[in-house]
Amino acid sequence: MAFRPKHRKLFGNQPSASDMDTRGDVSAADAIYNVKSFGAEGDGEADDWRALQDAVDFIYDNPGGGALFFPPGLYRISQPLEVPERDAEHTVSWLGQSPKTTVIAPSEPMPYLVRMRGGDGKIEGIKFRGTDPMNGYAQHAKVCMLATDIRNKVFSNTAFVWGAVHGLQITGKGNNNLCVFDRLCQFSQNGTVLKGTGARGEADTVVFAEFNPQMNDVHVGAYLKFGSGKGSVYHIDAVSSESITVSPDLEIPLQQGMEYAIHIGCGLQTDRGSDNNVYGIYDCHFVGNAGAGLMVRGLYGHHIQGGNFDSNGIAGIHIGSGMINTTPAYSNTLTHSYFESNGYANVILDYPSGLTILEPLLAEPVDGTAGRSTRSLHCAAITSIMTPPASLIMGGITAMRQKRIAANLIQWKERRRRRSTGQTAQRGPLSLSCRLHRSIHSRKSSRFLSKTAAGSRCI
């Protein structure tokens, strides 16, 4: 029997003109369907799963497609929302007023909050939260959104937070081309860090005494860390009930009683799907994730511009992921991005064929750079988890340029301090717009980081 909405007009409760103004190119003429017309409450108490699933099924079966509008509210669901697989695809968007006011959260444990499928359309103004605010913020959802075959999808001003493993995971299945993330998308506080002392390991195998990796969401692609500095982080390439296999081989044996940490999960993980994966990531925030803020596996055409990568447990960006997928990641660009307080390195490169870096602002990782660091310049070194070379990031920097880097960073930090305290910033000898333009790269060129003999690097 066909679904019948509670109201005769599905879009009788369209968002106001002021609401529409916050959502870019979406106009009032579009077919917008209010999820409350399907029975959703959004009051933080009702189980809205059935109503929201009915809305999803309806719009993906609708020949004209359209947009689902989520008015401000907390929509708690007891089961994952599943976008159906359809032979005939229609453009569908999910629209909320703001990730601050429109939240979808789990009320029960589940593998993922939303399973997204289908190309075109946009996701905007919604927070997908892995914890339940009404139940002590229990971390119920392992992944906030699991996405497959989402070519030409735009994510704008959307948040993926507090997933037990990942915020957004784009799987290797299907065609995931030409996706865009813009307007301050947030990938924050995703993943888990497990610590212990009951393990021993040598070469590429670590065996646990009273810990079951499989039962604790340890997965291929997570990180093992023990010790500090160079050679303290390893990829997890295989998992069993009693042990893990890592790469590269352990530099020193892991002895019983030594503390180790397993960093599980990333803010945004993109797996290799087709041979033409191009992602644009503009002015997004990757903050406080357990592993990497952004994990890129064997893809090409990632263009990252602006945004910040801050306080991620292992790295701001990881391109490659060890022996899991040795297909080179190439033709990636990183422009005007800010890195601060990441755990092991700012950027990890495994088997890169080319990375263009323009005017990054790099603060030294918390644990010291994996490789030879330049503490006086507050920069990070380039190295690799796979086989760490000793070379320094931007190895051709002259002494004069090093002084400029240090001076510009000091000026930038002073301006930020003054703004935060309400003081008027004093203009220094170099303008803020050229703080790194004059120091790291020339005005007319970009630097391609060449592949080292060892095969990979880290920033």
Coordinates of C-alpha atoms in Angstrom, one line a residue:
M1 CA 0.0 0.0 0.0
A2 CA 1.4 3.4 -0.9
F3 CA 2.4 5.7 1.9
R4 CA -0.1 8.4 2.8
P5 CA 1.3 11.5 4.5
K6 CA -0.4 13.0 7.6
H7 CA -1.1 16.2 5.6
R8 CA -2.6 16.4 2.2
K9 CA 0.2 18.7 1.0
L10 CA 3.6 17.2 1.7
F11 CA 5.3 20.5 1.3
G12 CA 2.7 22.6 3.0
N13 CA 5.2 23.4 5.8
Q14 CA 8.0 24.6 3.7
P15 CA 10.8 26.5 5.3
S16 CA 10.5 30.3 5.4
A17 CA 12.3 32.6 3.1
S18 CA 14.9 33.4 5.8
D19 CA 15.6 29.7 6.2
M20 CA 16.0 29.3 2.5
D21 CA 18.5 32.1 2.4
T22 CA 20.9 30.0 4.5
R23 CA 21.0 27.1 2.0
G24 CA 22.8 28.5 -1.1
D25 CA 21.2 27.6 -4.4
V26 CA 18.1 25.9 -3.1
S27 CA 15.0 28.0 -4.0
A28 CA 11.5 27.9 -2.8
A29 CA 10.4 26.6 -6.2
D30 CA 12.1 23.2 -5.5
A31 CA 10.0 20.3 -4.4
I32 CA 10.7 20.4 -0.6
Y33 CA 9.1 17.8 1.7
N34 CA 9.0 18.5 5.4
V35 CA 9.8 15.4 7.4
K36 CA 7.3 16.4 10.0
S37 CA 4.6 15.8 7.4
F38 CA 5.6 12.1 7.6
G39 CA 5.1 12.1 11.4
A40 CA 8.6 13.0 12.7
E41 CA 8.6 14.9 16.0
G42 CA 12.2 16.2 16.4
D43 CA 11.5 16.7 20.1
G44 CA 14.4 14.5 21.4
E45 CA 12.0 12.1 23.0
A46 CA 10.1 10.3 20.3
D47 CA 11.6 7.5 18.2
D48 CA 11.6 9.2 14.8
W49 CA 13.1 6.3 12.8
R50 CA 9.9 5.1 11.2
A51 CA 8.7 8.5 10.1
L52 CA 12.1 9.5 8.7
Q53 CA 12.5 6.1 6.9
D54 CA 9.1 6.6 5.4
A55 CA 10.2 10.1 4.2
V56 CA 13.4 8.7 2.7
D57 CA 11.6 5.9 0.9
F58 CA 9.0 8.2 -0.5
I59 CA 11.4 10.8 -1.9
Y60 CA 13.8 8.3 -3.4
D61 CA 10.8 6.7 -5.2
N62 CA 9.4 10.0 -6.3
P63 CA 10.1 10.4 -10.1
G64 CA 10.9 14.1 -9.6
G65 CA 13.2 13.6 -6.6
G66 CA 13.3 16.7 -4.4
A67 CA 14.5 17.7 -1.0
L68 CA 13.8 16.5 2.5
F69 CA 13.6 19.4 4.9
F70 CA 14.4 18.8 8.6
P71 CA 13.1 21.7 10.8
P72 CA 15.2 22.5 13.9
G73 CA 15.1 19.7 16.4
L74 CA 16.7 16.6 17.8
Y75 CA 15.7 13.5 15.7
R76 CA 16.5 10.4 17.7
I77 CA 16.3 7.1 15.8
S78 CA 16.5 3.5 17.0
Q79 CA 17.7 2.0 13.7
P80 CA 19.9 3.3 10.9
L81 CA 18.3 5.3 8.1
E82 CA 18.7 3.4 4.8
V83 CA 18.6 5.1 1.4
P84 CA 17.2 2.4 -0.9
E85 CA 19.0 1.1 -3.9
R86 CA 17.1 2.1 -7.0
D87 CA 17.8 1.4 -10.7
A88 CA 16.4 4.8 -11.7
E89 CA 18.0 7.5 -9.7
H90 CA 16.6 10.9 -8.9
T91 CA 18.3 14.0 -7.5
V92 CA 17.6 14.1 -3.7
S93 CA 18.8 16.6 -1.1
W94 CA 18.7 16.5 2.7
L95 CA 18.3 20.1 4.1
G96 CA 18.4 21.3 7.7
Q97 CA 18.4 24.9 9.0
S98 CA 21.8 24.6 10.7
P99 CA 24.0 21.8 12.2
K100 CA 23.6 23.7 15.5
T101 CA 19.8 23.3 15.5
T102 CA 19.1 20.2 13.3
V103 CA 20.5 17.0 14.7
I104 CA 20.1 13.3 13.9
A105 CA 21.3 11.1 16.8
P106 CA 21.0 7.4 17.7
S107 CA 18.9 6.1 20.7
E108 CA 20.3 2.5 20.4
P109 CA 23.6 1.0 19.3
M110 CA 23.9 0.7 15.5
P111 CA 26.7 0.2 12.9
Y112 CA 26.0 3.5 11.2
L113 CA 23.5 6.3 11.6
V114 CA 22.7 6.8 7.9
R115 CA 23.5 4.7 4.8
M116 CA 23.7 7.2 2.0
R117 CA 23.4 6.2 -1.7
G118 CA 22.8 7.9 -5.0
G119 CA 24.4 10.7 -6.9
D120 CA 23.6 14.4 -7.2
G121 CA 21.8 16.6 -4.7
K122 CA 23.3 18.0 -1.5
I123 CA 23.4 17.4 2.2
E124 CA 23.3 20.7 4.1
G125 CA 22.7 22.2 7.5
I126 CA 22.4 18.9 9.5
K127 CA 24.5 17.4 12.2
F128 CA 24.9 13.6 12.2
R129 CA 25.9 12.8 15.7
G130 CA 27.1 9.4 16.9
T131 CA 26.2 10.0 20.6
D132 CA 22.8 10.2 22.3
P133 CA 22.4 13.5 24.1
M134 CA 19.4 12.2 26.0
N135 CA 21.2 9.2 27.4
G136 CA 24.5 10.5 28.9
Y137 CA 25.9 11.0 25.4
A138 CA 26.4 7.2 25.0
Q139 CA 28.4 6.6 21.8
H140 CA 25.9 4.4 20.0
A141 CA 26.8 4.8 16.3
K142 CA 30.1 3.4 15.0
V143 CA 29.9 5.5 11.8
C144 CA 27.8 8.7 11.5
M145 CA 27.3 8.2 7.7
L146 CA 28.3 5.3 5.5
A147 CA 28.2 6.4 1.8
T148 CA 28.3 4.4 -1.4
D149 CA 28.0 5.5 -5.0
I150 CA 27.5 9.2 -4.2
R151 CA 28.9 10.8 -7.3
N152 CA 28.4 14.6 -7.7
K153 CA 27.2 15.0 -4.2
V154 CA 27.7 18.3 -2.4
F155 CA 28.1 18.4 1.4
S156 CA 27.8 21.9 2.8
N157 CA 27.8 23.2 6.4
T158 CA 27.2 19.7 7.6
A159 CA 28.7 18.1 10.7
F160 CA 29.8 14.5 11.4
V161 CA 30.7 14.2 15.1
W162 CA 31.3 11.6 17.8
G163 CA 31.2 8.5 15.7
A164 CA 32.8 5.6 17.6
V165 CA 34.9 4.8 14.5
H166 CA 34.4 7.3 11.6
G167 CA 32.5 10.4 11.0
L168 CA 31.9 9.9 7.3
Q169 CA 33.1 6.8 5.5
I170 CA 32.9 6.7 1.7
T171 CA 33.4 3.1 0.8
G172 CA 35.3 1.7 -2.2
K173 CA 32.1 0.4 -3.9
G174 CA 30.4 2.2 -6.7
N175 CA 31.2 5.5 -8.4
N176 CA 32.1 8.2 -5.9
N177 CA 33.3 10.8 -8.3
L178 CA 33.3 14.6 -8.0
C179 CA 32.0 15.1 -4.5
V180 CA 32.4 18.5 -2.9
F181 CA 32.7 19.4 0.8
D182 CA 32.4 23.1 1.5
R183 CA 31.1 25.9 3.8
L184 CA 32.6 24.7 7.0
C185 CA 31.8 21.1 7.1
Q186 CA 32.9 19.6 10.4
F187 CA 34.5 16.2 11.1
S188 CA 35.1 16.3 14.9
Q189 CA 35.7 14.0 17.8
N190 CA 35.3 10.8 15.9
G191 CA 37.0 7.5 16.8
T192 CA 38.3 5.9 19.9
V193 CA 41.7 5.4 21.6
L194 CA 42.3 2.2 23.4
K195 CA 45.2 1.9 25.8
G196 CA 46.8 -1.1 27.5
T197 CA 49.9 -2.8 28.7
G198 CA 49.2 -6.5 28.2
A199 CA 50.8 -7.0 24.7
R200 CA 54.0 -8.2 23.2
G201 CA 55.2 -8.0 19.7
E202 CA 58.1 -8.2 17.3
A203 CA 58.6 -8.0 13.5
D204 CA 55.0 -7.4 12.1
T205 CA 52.9 -9.2 14.7
V206 CA 51.5 -8.0 18.1
V207 CA 49.8 -10.5 20.4
F208 CA 47.4 -9.4 23.2
A209 CA 47.0 -11.2 26.5
E210 CA 43.5 -10.3 27.6
F211 CA 42.2 -8.1 24.8
N212 CA 40.1 -9.0 21.8
P213 CA 40.8 -6.6 18.9
Q214 CA 37.8 -7.8 16.8
M215 CA 35.4 -7.2 19.7
N216 CA 36.7 -3.7 20.2
D217 CA 36.3 -2.3 16.7
V218 CA 39.9 -2.5 15.9
H219 CA 39.9 -2.5 12.1
V220 CA 42.3 -2.6 9.2
G221 CA 43.5 0.9 8.7
A222 CA 43.7 1.8 12.4
Y223 CA 47.0 2.8 14.1
L224 CA 49.2 1.2 16.8
K225 CA 51.4 3.6 18.7
F226 CA 53.9 3.0 21.5
G227 CA 56.8 5.1 22.5
S228 CA 57.2 8.5 21.1
G229 CA 58.7 10.4 18.1
K230 CA 60.1 8.7 15.1
G231 CA 59.0 5.1 14.5
S232 CA 56.3 5.1 17.2
V233 CA 53.3 4.7 14.8
Y234 CA 52.4 1.7 12.7
H235 CA 49.5 0.8 10.3
I236 CA 47.3 -2.1 11.3
D237 CA 47.0 -4.3 8.2
A238 CA 45.2 -7.4 9.6
V239 CA 43.1 -8.2 12.7
S240 CA 42.3 -11.4 14.5
S241 CA 40.8 -12.2 17.9
E242 CA 44.2 -12.3 19.6
S243 CA 46.6 -10.4 17.4
I244 CA 47.2 -7.7 14.8
T245 CA 49.6 -7.5 11.9
V246 CA 51.3 -4.1 11.4
S247 CA 53.5 -2.3 8.9
P248 CA 56.3 -1.6 8.8
D249 CA 58.0 -4.1 11.2
L250 CA 58.4 -2.8 14.7
E251 CA 61.6 -0.9 15.2
I252 CA 61.9 -2.2 18.7
P253 CA 60.1 -5.2 20.3
L254 CA 56.9 -4.4 22.3
Q255 CA 57.3 -5.9 25.7
Q256 CA 54.7 -7.0 28.2
G257 CA 54.1 -4.1 30.5
M258 CA 54.9 -1.4 28.0
E259 CA 52.0 1.0 27.4
Y260 CA 50.5 1.0 23.9
A261 CA 47.6 2.8 22.3
I262 CA 45.4 1.8 19.4
H263 CA 43.9 4.8 17.5
I264 CA 40.6 3.8 15.8
G265 CA 38.8 5.9 13.3
C266 CA 39.0 9.1 11.2
G267 CA 36.9 12.2 10.6
L268 CA 36.5 11.5 6.8
Q269 CA 37.7 8.3 5.2
T270 CA 37.6 7.9 1.5
D271 CA 38.3 4.5 0.0
R272 CA 39.2 3.8 -3.6
G273 CA 36.1 3.4 -5.6
S274 CA 36.5 3.9 -9.4
D275 CA 39.5 5.1 -11.4
N276 CA 38.2 8.7 -11.4
N277 CA 37.7 9.9 -7.9
V278 CA 37.9 13.6 -7.5
Y279 CA 37.0 15.4 -4.2
G280 CA 37.0 19.1 -3.4
I281 CA 37.4 19.9 0.3
Y282 CA 37.0 23.6 1.0
D283 CA 37.1 25.4 4.3
C284 CA 36.3 22.3 6.4
H285 CA 37.3 21.5 9.9
F286 CA 38.9 18.3 11.0
V287 CA 39.3 18.5 14.8
G288 CA 40.0 16.0 17.6
N289 CA 39.6 12.7 15.7
A290 CA 41.3 9.7 17.2
G291 CA 43.3 8.7 14.1
A292 CA 43.6 11.0 11.1
G293 CA 41.3 14.0 10.4
L294 CA 41.2 13.0 6.7
M295 CA 42.2 9.5 5.4
V296 CA 42.7 9.2 1.6
R297 CA 43.3 5.7 0.2
G298 CA 44.7 5.3 -3.2
L299 CA 42.8 8.0 -5.0
Y300 CA 43.6 11.0 -7.1
G301 CA 42.4 14.5 -7.5
H302 CA 41.8 15.6 -3.9
H303 CA 41.9 19.4 -3.7
I304 CA 42.0 20.7 -0.2
Q305 CA 41.8 24.4 0.3
G306 CA 41.6 26.3 3.5
G307 CA 40.2 24.8 6.7
N308 CA 42.0 23.5 9.7
F309 CA 43.4 20.2 10.9
D310 CA 43.7 20.4 14.7
S311 CA 44.3 18.0 17.6
N312 CA 43.9 14.8 15.6
G313 CA 45.4 11.8 17.4
I314 CA 47.8 10.7 14.7
A315 CA 47.7 13.1 11.7
G316 CA 45.8 15.9 10.1
I317 CA 45.8 14.1 6.7
H318 CA 46.9 10.6 5.8
I319 CA 47.3 9.7 2.1
G320 CA 47.8 6.1 1.4
S321 CA 47.2 3.8 4.5
G322 CA 50.2 1.4 4.5
M323 CA 50.0 -2.0 2.8
I324 CA 46.2 -2.0 2.7
N325 CA 46.1 -0.3 -0.7
T326 CA 49.4 0.3 -2.4
T327 CA 47.8 2.1 -5.4
P328 CA 49.5 5.5 -5.5
A329 CA 47.5 8.5 -4.5
Y330 CA 48.4 11.3 -6.9
S331 CA 47.5 14.7 -8.2
N332 CA 46.5 16.0 -4.8
T333 CA 46.7 19.6 -3.8
L334 CA 46.8 21.3 -0.4
T335 CA 46.4 25.1 -0.2
H336 CA 46.2 27.6 2.6
S337 CA 45.3 25.0 5.2
Y338 CA 46.2 25.3 8.9
F339 CA 47.7 22.5 11.0
E340 CA 48.1 22.5 14.8
S341 CA 48.5 20.1 17.7
N342 CA 48.2 16.9 15.6
G343 CA 49.6 13.9 17.5
Y344 CA 52.3 12.4 15.3
A345 CA 52.5 14.3 12.0
N346 CA 50.6 16.9 10.1
V347 CA 50.4 15.0 6.8
I348 CA 51.4 11.3 6.3
L349 CA 52.2 10.3 2.7
D350 CA 52.4 6.6 1.8
Y351 CA 53.4 5.9 -1.8
P352 CA 52.4 9.4 -3.2
S353 CA 53.0 10.1 -6.8
G354 CA 52.6 13.8 -6.3
L355 CA 51.3 16.4 -3.8
T356 CA 51.3 20.1 -4.5
I357 CA 51.5 22.2 -1.3
L358 CA 50.8 26.0 -1.4
E359 CA 51.2 28.2 1.6
P360 CA 50.3 25.8 4.5
L361 CA 50.5 27.0 8.1
L362 CA 52.2 24.2 10.0
A363 CA 52.6 24.0 13.7
E364 CA 54.8 21.2 15.1
P365 CA 52.9 18.0 16.1
V366 CA 52.5 17.3 19.8
D367 CA 54.6 14.2 19.8
G368 CA 57.4 15.8 17.8
T369 CA 57.7 15.3 14.1
A370 CA 58.2 11.9 12.7
G371 CA 61.6 12.6 11.3
R372 CA 64.0 15.5 12.0
S373 CA 62.0 18.4 13.4
T374 CA 62.6 22.1 13.2
R375 CA 61.3 23.3 16.6
S376 CA 62.6 26.8 16.2
L377 CA 60.5 27.3 13.1
H378 CA 57.3 25.7 14.4
C379 CA 57.3 23.6 11.2
A380 CA 57.0 19.8 10.8
A381 CA 59.3 17.4 9.1
I382 CA 58.3 15.1 6.2
T383 CA 58.7 11.4 7.0
S384 CA 56.8 8.2 6.5
I385 CA 55.2 5.5 8.6
M386 CA 56.2 2.9 6.1
T387 CA 60.0 3.7 6.0
P388 CA 60.8 7.0 7.6
P389 CA 63.4 9.0 5.7
A390 CA 65.5 11.6 7.5
S391 CA 64.8 14.4 5.0
L392 CA 63.3 17.6 6.2
I393 CA 60.1 19.1 4.8
M394 CA 60.8 21.8 2.2
G395 CA 64.4 20.6 2.2
G396 CA 65.6 23.4 0.0
I397 CA 64.7 26.3 2.3
T398 CA 67.5 28.8 2.7
A399 CA 68.6 30.3 6.0
M400 CA 66.9 33.6 5.1
R401 CA 63.6 31.9 4.3
Q402 CA 63.8 30.1 7.6
K403 CA 64.1 33.4 9.4
R404 CA 61.1 34.7 7.5
I405 CA 59.0 31.7 8.4
A406 CA 59.8 32.1 12.1
A407 CA 59.1 35.9 11.9
N408 CA 55.8 35.5 10.0
L409 CA 54.5 32.8 12.3
I410 CA 55.3 34.9 15.4
Q411 CA 53.5 37.8 13.9
W412 CA 50.5 35.7 13.0
K413 CA 50.2 34.2 16.5
E414 CA 50.5 37.7 18.0
R415 CA 47.7 39.0 15.8
R416 CA 45.5 36.0 16.8
R417 CA 46.2 36.6 20.5
R418 CA 45.3 40.3 20.2
R419 CA 42.1 39.5 18.3
S420 CA 41.1 37.0 21.0
T421 CA 41.6 39.6 23.8
G422 CA 39.9 42.4 21.9
Q423 CA 43.1 44.4 21.3
T424 CA 43.8 46.1 18.1
A425 CA 46.4 44.2 16.1
Q426 CA 49.5 46.1 15.1
R427 CA 50.5 45.7 11.5
G428 CA 54.0 44.2 11.3
P429 CA 56.5 44.5 8.5
L430 CA 54.9 41.7 6.5
S431 CA 51.2 41.7 5.8
L432 CA 49.1 38.7 7.0
S433 CA 48.2 37.8 3.4
C434 CA 51.8 37.1 2.5
R435 CA 52.9 35.5 5.8
L436 CA 53.9 32.2 4.1
H437 CA 53.6 33.2 0.4
R438 CA 57.0 34.9 0.6
S439 CA 58.6 32.3 2.8
I440 CA 57.8 28.8 1.6
H441 CA 57.0 29.1 -2.1
S442 CA 57.5 31.7 -4.8
R443 CA 54.5 33.7 -6.0
K444 CA 54.4 31.8 -9.3
S445 CA 55.3 28.3 -8.4
S446 CA 54.1 25.3 -6.4
R447 CA 56.2 22.6 -4.9
F448 CA 55.6 19.0 -5.8
L449 CA 56.9 16.7 -3.1
S450 CA 58.9 14.0 -5.0
K451 CA 58.5 10.4 -4.1
T452 CA 61.5 9.3 -2.0
A453 CA 63.5 6.2 -2.4
A454 CA 61.8 4.8 0.6
G455 CA 58.4 5.3 -1.0
S456 CA 56.6 7.8 1.2
R457 CA 56.7 10.8 3.4
C458 CA 54.9 12.7 6.1
I459 CA 54.5 16.4 6.8

